CSV table of C-alpha atoms and ligand atoms in Angstrom, one decimal:
chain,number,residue,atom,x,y,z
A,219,UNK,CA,-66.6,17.9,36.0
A,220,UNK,CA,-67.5,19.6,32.6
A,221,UNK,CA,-65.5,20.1,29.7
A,222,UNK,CA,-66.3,23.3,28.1
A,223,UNK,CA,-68.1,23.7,24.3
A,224,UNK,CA,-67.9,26.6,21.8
A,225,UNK,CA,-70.9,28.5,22.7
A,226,UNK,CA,-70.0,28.6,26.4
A,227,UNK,CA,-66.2,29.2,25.3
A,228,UNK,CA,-67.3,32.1,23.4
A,229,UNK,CA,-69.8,33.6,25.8
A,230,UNK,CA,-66.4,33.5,28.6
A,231,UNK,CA,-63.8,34.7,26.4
A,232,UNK,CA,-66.1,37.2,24.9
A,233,UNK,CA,-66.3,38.7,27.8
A,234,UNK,CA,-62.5,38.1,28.5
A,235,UNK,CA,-63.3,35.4,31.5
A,236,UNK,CA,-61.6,32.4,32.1
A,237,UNK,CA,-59.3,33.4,29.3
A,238,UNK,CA,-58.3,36.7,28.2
A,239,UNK,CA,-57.8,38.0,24.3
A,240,UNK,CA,-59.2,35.4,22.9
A,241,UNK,CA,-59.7,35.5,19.1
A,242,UNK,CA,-63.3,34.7,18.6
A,243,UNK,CA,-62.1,32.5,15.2
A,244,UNK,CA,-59.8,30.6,17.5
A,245,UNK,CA,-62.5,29.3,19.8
A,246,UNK,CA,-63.5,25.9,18.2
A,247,UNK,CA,-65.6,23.1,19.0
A,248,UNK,CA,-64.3,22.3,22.5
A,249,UNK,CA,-61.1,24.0,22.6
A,250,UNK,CA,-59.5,27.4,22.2
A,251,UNK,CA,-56.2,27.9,20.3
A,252,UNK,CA,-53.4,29.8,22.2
A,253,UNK,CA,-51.0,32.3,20.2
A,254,UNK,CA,-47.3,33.2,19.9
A,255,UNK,CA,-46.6,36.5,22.0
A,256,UNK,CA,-43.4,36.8,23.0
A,257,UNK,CA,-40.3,35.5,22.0
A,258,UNK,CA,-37.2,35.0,24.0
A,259,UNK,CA,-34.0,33.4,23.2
A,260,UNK,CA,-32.0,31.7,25.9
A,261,UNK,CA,-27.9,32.7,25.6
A,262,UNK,CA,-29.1,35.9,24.5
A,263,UNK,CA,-27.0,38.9,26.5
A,264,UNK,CA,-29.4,40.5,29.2
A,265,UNK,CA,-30.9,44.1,27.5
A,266,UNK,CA,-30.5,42.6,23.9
A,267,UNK,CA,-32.9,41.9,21.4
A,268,UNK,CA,-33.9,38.5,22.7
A,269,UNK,CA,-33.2,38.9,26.3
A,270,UNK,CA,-36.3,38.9,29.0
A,271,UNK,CA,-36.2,42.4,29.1
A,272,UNK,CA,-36.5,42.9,25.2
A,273,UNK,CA,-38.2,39.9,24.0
A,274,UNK,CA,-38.7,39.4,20.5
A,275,UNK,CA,-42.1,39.7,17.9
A,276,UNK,CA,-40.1,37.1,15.5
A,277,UNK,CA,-37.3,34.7,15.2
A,278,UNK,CA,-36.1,31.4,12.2
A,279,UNK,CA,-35.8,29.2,14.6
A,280,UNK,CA,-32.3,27.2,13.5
A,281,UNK,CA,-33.1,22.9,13.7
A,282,UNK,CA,-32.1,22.4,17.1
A,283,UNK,CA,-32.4,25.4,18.7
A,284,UNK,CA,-34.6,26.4,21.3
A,285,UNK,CA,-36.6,29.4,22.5
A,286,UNK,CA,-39.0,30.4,25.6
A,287,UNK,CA,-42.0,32.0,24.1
A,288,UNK,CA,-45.3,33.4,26.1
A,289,UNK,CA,-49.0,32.9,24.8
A,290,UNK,CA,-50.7,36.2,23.6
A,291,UNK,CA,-53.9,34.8,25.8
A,292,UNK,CA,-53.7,34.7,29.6
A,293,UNK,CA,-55.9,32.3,31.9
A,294,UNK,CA,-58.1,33.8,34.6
A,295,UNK,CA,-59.5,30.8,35.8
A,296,UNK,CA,-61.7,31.2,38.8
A,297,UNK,CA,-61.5,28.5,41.6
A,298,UNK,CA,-64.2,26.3,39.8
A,299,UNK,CA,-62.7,26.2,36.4
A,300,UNK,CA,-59.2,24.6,35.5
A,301,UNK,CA,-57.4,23.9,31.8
A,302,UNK,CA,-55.2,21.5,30.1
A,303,UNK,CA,-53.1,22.6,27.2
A,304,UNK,CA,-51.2,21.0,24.6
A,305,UNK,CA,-49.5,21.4,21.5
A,306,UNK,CA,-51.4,22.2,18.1
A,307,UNK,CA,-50.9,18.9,16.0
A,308,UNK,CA,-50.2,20.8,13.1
A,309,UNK,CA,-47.4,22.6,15.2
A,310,UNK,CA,-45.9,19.4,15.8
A,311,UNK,CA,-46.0,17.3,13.0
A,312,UNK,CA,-43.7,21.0,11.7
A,313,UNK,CA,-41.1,19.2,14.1
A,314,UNK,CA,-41.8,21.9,16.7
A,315,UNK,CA,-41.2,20.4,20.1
A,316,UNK,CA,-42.8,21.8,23.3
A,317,UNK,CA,-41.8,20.9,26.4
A,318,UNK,CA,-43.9,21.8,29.2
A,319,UNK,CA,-47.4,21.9,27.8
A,320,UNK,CA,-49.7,20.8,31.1
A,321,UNK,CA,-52.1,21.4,33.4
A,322,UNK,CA,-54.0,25.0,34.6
A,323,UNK,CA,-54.3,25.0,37.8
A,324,UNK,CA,-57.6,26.9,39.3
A,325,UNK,CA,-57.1,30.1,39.8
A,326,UNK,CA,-54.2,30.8,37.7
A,327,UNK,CA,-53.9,33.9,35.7
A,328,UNK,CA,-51.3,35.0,33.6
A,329,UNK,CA,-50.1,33.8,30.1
A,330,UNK,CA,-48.2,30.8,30.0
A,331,UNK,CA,-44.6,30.3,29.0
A,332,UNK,CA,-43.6,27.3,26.8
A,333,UNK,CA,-40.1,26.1,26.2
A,334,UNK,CA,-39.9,25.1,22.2
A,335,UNK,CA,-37.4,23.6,20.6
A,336,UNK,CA,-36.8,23.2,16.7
A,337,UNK,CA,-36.9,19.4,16.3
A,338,UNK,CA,-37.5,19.3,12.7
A,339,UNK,CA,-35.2,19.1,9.3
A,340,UNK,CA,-35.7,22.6,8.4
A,341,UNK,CA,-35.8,26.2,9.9
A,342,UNK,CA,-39.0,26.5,12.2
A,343,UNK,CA,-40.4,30.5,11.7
A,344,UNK,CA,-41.8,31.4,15.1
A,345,UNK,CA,-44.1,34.9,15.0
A,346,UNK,CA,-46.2,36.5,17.3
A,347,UNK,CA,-49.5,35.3,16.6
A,348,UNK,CA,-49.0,32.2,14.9
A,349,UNK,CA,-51.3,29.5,16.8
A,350,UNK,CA,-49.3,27.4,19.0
A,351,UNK,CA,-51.1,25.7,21.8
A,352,UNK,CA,-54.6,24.3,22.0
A,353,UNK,CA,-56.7,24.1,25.6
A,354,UNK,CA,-59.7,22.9,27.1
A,355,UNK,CA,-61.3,24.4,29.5
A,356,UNK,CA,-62.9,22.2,32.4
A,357,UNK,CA,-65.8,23.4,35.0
A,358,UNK,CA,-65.3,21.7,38.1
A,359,UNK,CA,-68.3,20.3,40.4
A,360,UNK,CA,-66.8,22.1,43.4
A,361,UNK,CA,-65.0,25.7,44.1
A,362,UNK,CA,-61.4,24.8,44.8
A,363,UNK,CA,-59.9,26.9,47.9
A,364,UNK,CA,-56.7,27.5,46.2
A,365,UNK,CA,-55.7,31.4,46.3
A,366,UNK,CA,-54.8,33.2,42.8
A,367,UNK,CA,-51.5,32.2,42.0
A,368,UNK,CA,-50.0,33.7,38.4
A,369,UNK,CA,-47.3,33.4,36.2
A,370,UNK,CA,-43.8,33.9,37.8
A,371,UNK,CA,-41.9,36.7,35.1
A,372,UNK,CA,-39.6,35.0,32.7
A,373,UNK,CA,-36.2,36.4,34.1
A,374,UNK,CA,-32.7,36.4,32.9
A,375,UNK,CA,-31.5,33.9,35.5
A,376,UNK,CA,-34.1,31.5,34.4
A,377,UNK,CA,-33.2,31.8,30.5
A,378,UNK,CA,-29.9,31.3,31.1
A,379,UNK,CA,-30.2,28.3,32.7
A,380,UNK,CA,-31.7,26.6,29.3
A,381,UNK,CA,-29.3,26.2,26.4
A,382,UNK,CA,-29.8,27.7,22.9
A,383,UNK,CA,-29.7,24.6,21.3
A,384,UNK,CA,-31.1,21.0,22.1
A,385,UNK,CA,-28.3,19.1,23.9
A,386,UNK,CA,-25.9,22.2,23.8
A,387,UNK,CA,-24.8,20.8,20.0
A,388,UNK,CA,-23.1,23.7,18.6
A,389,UNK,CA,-21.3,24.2,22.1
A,390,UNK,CA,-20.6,20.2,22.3
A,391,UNK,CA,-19.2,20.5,18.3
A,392,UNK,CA,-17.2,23.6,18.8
A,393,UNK,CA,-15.6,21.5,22.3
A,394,UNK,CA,-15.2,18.2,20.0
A,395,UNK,CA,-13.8,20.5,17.4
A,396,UNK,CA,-11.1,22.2,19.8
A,397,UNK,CA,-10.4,19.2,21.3
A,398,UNK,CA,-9.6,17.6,17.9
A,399,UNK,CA,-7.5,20.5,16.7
A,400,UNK,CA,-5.5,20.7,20.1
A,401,UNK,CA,-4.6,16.9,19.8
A,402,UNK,CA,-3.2,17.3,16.4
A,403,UNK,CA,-1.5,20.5,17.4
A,404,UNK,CA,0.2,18.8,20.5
A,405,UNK,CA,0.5,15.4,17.8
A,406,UNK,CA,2.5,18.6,15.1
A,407,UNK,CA,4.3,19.7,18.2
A,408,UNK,CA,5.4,16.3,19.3
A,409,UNK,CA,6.7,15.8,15.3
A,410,UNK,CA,8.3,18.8,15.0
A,411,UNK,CA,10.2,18.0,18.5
A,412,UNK,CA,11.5,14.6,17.5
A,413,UNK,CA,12.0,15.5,13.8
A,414,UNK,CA,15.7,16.5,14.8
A,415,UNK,CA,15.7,13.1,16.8
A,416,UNK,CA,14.6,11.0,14.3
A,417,UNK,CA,17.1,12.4,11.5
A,418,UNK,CA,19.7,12.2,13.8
A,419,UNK,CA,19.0,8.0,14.7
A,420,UNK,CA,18.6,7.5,10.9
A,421,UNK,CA,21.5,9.6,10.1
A,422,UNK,CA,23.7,7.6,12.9
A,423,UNK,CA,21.9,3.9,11.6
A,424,UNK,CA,22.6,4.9,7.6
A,425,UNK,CA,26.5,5.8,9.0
A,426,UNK,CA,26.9,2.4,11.0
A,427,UNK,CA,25.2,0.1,9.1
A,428,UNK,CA,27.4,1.5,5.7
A,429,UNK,CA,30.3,1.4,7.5
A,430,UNK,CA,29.5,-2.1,8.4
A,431,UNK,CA,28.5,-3.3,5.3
A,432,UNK,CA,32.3,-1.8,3.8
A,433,UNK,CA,34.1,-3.7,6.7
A,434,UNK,CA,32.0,-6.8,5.6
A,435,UNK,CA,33.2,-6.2,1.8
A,436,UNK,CA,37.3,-5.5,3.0
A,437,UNK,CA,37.1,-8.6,5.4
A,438,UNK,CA,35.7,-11.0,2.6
A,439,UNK,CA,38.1,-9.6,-0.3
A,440,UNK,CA,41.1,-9.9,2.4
A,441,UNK,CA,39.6,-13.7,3.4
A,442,UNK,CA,39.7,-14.2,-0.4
A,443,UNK,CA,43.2,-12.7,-0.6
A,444,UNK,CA,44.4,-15.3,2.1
A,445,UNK,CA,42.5,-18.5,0.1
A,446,UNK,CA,44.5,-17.6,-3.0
A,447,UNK,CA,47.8,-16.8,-1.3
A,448,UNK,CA,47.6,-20.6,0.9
A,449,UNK,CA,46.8,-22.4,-2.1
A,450,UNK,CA,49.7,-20.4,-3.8
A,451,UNK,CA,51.4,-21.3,-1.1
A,452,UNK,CA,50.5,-24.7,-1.1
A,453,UNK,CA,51.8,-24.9,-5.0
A,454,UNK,CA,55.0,-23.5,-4.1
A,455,UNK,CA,55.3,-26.1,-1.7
A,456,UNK,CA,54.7,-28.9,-3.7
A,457,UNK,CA,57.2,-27.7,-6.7
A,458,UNK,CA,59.6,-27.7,-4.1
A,459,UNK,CA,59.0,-31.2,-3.3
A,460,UNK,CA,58.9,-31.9,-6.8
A,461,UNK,CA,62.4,-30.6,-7.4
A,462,UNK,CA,64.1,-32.6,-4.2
A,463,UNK,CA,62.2,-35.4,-5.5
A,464,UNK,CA,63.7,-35.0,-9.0
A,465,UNK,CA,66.7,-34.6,-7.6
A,466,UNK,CA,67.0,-37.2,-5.8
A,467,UNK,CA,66.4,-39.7,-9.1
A,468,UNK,CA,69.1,-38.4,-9.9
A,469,UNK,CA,71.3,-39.5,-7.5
A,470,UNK,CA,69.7,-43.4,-7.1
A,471,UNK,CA,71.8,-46.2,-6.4
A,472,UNK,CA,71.3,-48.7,-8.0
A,473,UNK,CA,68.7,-46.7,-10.1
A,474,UNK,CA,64.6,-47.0,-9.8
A,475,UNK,CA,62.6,-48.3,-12.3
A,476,UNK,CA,62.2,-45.3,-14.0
A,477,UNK,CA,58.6,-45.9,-15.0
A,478,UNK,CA,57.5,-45.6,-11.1
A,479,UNK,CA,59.0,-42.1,-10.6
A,480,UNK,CA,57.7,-40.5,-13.9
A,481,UNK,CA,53.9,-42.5,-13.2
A,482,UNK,CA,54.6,-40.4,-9.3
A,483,UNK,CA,55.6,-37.3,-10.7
A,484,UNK,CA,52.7,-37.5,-13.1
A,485,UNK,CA,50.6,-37.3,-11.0
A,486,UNK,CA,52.3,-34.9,-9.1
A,487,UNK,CA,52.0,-32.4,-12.0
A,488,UNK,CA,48.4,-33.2,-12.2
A,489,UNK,CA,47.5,-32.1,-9.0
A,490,UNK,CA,49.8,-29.0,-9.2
A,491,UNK,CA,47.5,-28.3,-12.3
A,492,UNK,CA,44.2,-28.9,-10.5
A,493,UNK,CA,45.6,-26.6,-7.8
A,494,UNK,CA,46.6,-23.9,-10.3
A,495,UNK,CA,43.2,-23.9,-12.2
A,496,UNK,CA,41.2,-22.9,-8.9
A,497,UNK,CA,43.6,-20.3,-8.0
A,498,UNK,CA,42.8,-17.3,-10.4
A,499,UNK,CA,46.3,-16.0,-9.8
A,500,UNK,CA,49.5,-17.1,-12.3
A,501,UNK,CA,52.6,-18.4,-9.9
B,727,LIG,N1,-46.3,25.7,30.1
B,727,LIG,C1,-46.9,26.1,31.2
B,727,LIG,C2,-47.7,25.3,31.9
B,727,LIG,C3,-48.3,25.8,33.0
B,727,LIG,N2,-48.1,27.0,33.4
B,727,LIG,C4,-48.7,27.6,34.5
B,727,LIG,C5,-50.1,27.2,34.8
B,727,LIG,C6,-50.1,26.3,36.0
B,727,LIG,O1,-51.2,26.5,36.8
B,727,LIG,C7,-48.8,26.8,36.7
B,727,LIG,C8,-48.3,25.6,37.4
B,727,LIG,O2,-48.1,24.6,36.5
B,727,LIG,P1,-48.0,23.1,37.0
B,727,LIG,O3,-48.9,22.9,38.2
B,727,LIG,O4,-48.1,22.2,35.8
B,727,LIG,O5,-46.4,23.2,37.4
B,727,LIG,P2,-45.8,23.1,38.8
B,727,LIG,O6,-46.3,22.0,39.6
B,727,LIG,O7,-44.3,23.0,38.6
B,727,LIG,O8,-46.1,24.5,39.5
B,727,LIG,P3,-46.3,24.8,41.0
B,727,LIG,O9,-45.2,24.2,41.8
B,727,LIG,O10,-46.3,26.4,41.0
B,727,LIG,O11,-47.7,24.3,41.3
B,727,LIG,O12,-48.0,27.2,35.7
B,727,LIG,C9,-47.3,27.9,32.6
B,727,LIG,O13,-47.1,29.0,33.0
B,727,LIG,N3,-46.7,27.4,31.5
């Protein structure tokens, strides 16, 4: 097997063999450089600019996004010549990311179609013409017995099956987005439900718990009431006792020492006193 050099390149593609419009600048050293033709933009509506049937001659690609394009150069290997292709490594250090660069098979003819994507931090400007790919053509030691196959057409059923962005971003955002605004719509509808509720259970706590705390206030004024009234109570007693007791002096016979009884009712007054001074109400 032989890998291909310029002059033998040149004399092919001059003659538009092995590969067809070729620029003669882009035949170098060992390699030829492949070019932008077509442009296709997956999601695009069949018939529209964009769509298989109306592909495009330019397009910004957006970071993320992705695009089928078609080389401006088709193959038309013979059965004892094959190719590889990859990406120009100016292409990709641009953040321009291909994903089915490969192998040529013998006998294939036809452009190729690469699926790009934008991988880089800034708009990627795809145009018909701009170099894209880079191959090497091989000559094989043998004739291989394959038959002609080409390029199967880039149809609308195959571009809609890619996404127009890497990982389906925008689609994913817009679904993480909805699903983010229908939470705090059903979280708004579930507060706007038990708003009413909610009033209502304060509304019913405030009415209880401040007609608890006024039932607290009458009981302990009326507990209070009842304290001073027994120890009124009490008082009155005691004078009472005082005045039999008194009385009774009186009417001693023979008479007390009457030292004894005024020491007992003394002390009798004295507590009477006491009693008086912690009750805030006058007998
Ligand atoms: N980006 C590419 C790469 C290759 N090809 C063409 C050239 C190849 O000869 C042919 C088949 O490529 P592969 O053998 O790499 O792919 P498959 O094995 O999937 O194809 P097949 O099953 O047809 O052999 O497709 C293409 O059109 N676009």
């Amino acid at each position: 097997m032989k890998l291909l050099i310029d002059a033998e390149l040149k004399t092919h593609t001059d003659k538009n063999e092995l590969v067809r419009d070729v620029l003669p600048e882009n035949v170098k050293g060992c390699t030829v450089d492949l070019t932008i033709g077509a442009i296709f933009m997956p999601g695009s509506e069949a018939g529209t600019l964009g769509s298989a049937t109306k592909p495009r001659t330019q397009l910004t690609l957006m970071q993320g996004a992705t695009a089928v394009v078609s080389t401006n150069e088709a193959f038309c290997l013979d059965g004892s010549h094959s190719a590889v292709v990859f990406p120009a490594s100016s292409v990709s250090l641009k953040g321009l990311l291909m994903t089915n660069p490969g192998h040529v098979d013998p006998n294939y003819h036809g452009s190729l179609h690469l699926t790009v994507i934008n991988m880089g931090s800034e708009p990627y400007p795809l145009k018909t013409g701009d170099r894209l790919l880079r191959t090497m053509v091989f000559k094989l030691d043998g004739s291989t017995a394959k038959k002609v196959s080409s390029a199967s057409p880039l149809t609308e059923e195959l571009l809609a099956r890619l996404s127009p962005d890497f990982l389906d971003v925008n689609k994913r955002v817009d679904a993480a987005a909805k699903k983010a605004i229908d939470a705090a719509d059903r979280r708004n509808l579930l507060r706007q439900a038990m708003m009413p509720v909610i009033v209502a259970i304060v509304t019913a706590v405030l009415t209880v718990g401040s007609g608890y705390l006024s039932l607290k206030d009458k009981f302990e004024e009326r507990i209070a009431r009842m304290e001073i009234a027994n120890k009124d109570l009490n008082a009155i007693v005691r004078f009472e006792q005082l005045d039999s007791k008194l009385r009774q002096i009186g009417e001693l016979t023979p008479p007390v020492p009457l030292a004894k009884h005024i020491e007992e009712l003394r002390a009798e007054i004295d507590a009477l006193r006491k009693a008086q001074n912690a009750s805030p109400k006058k007998l």
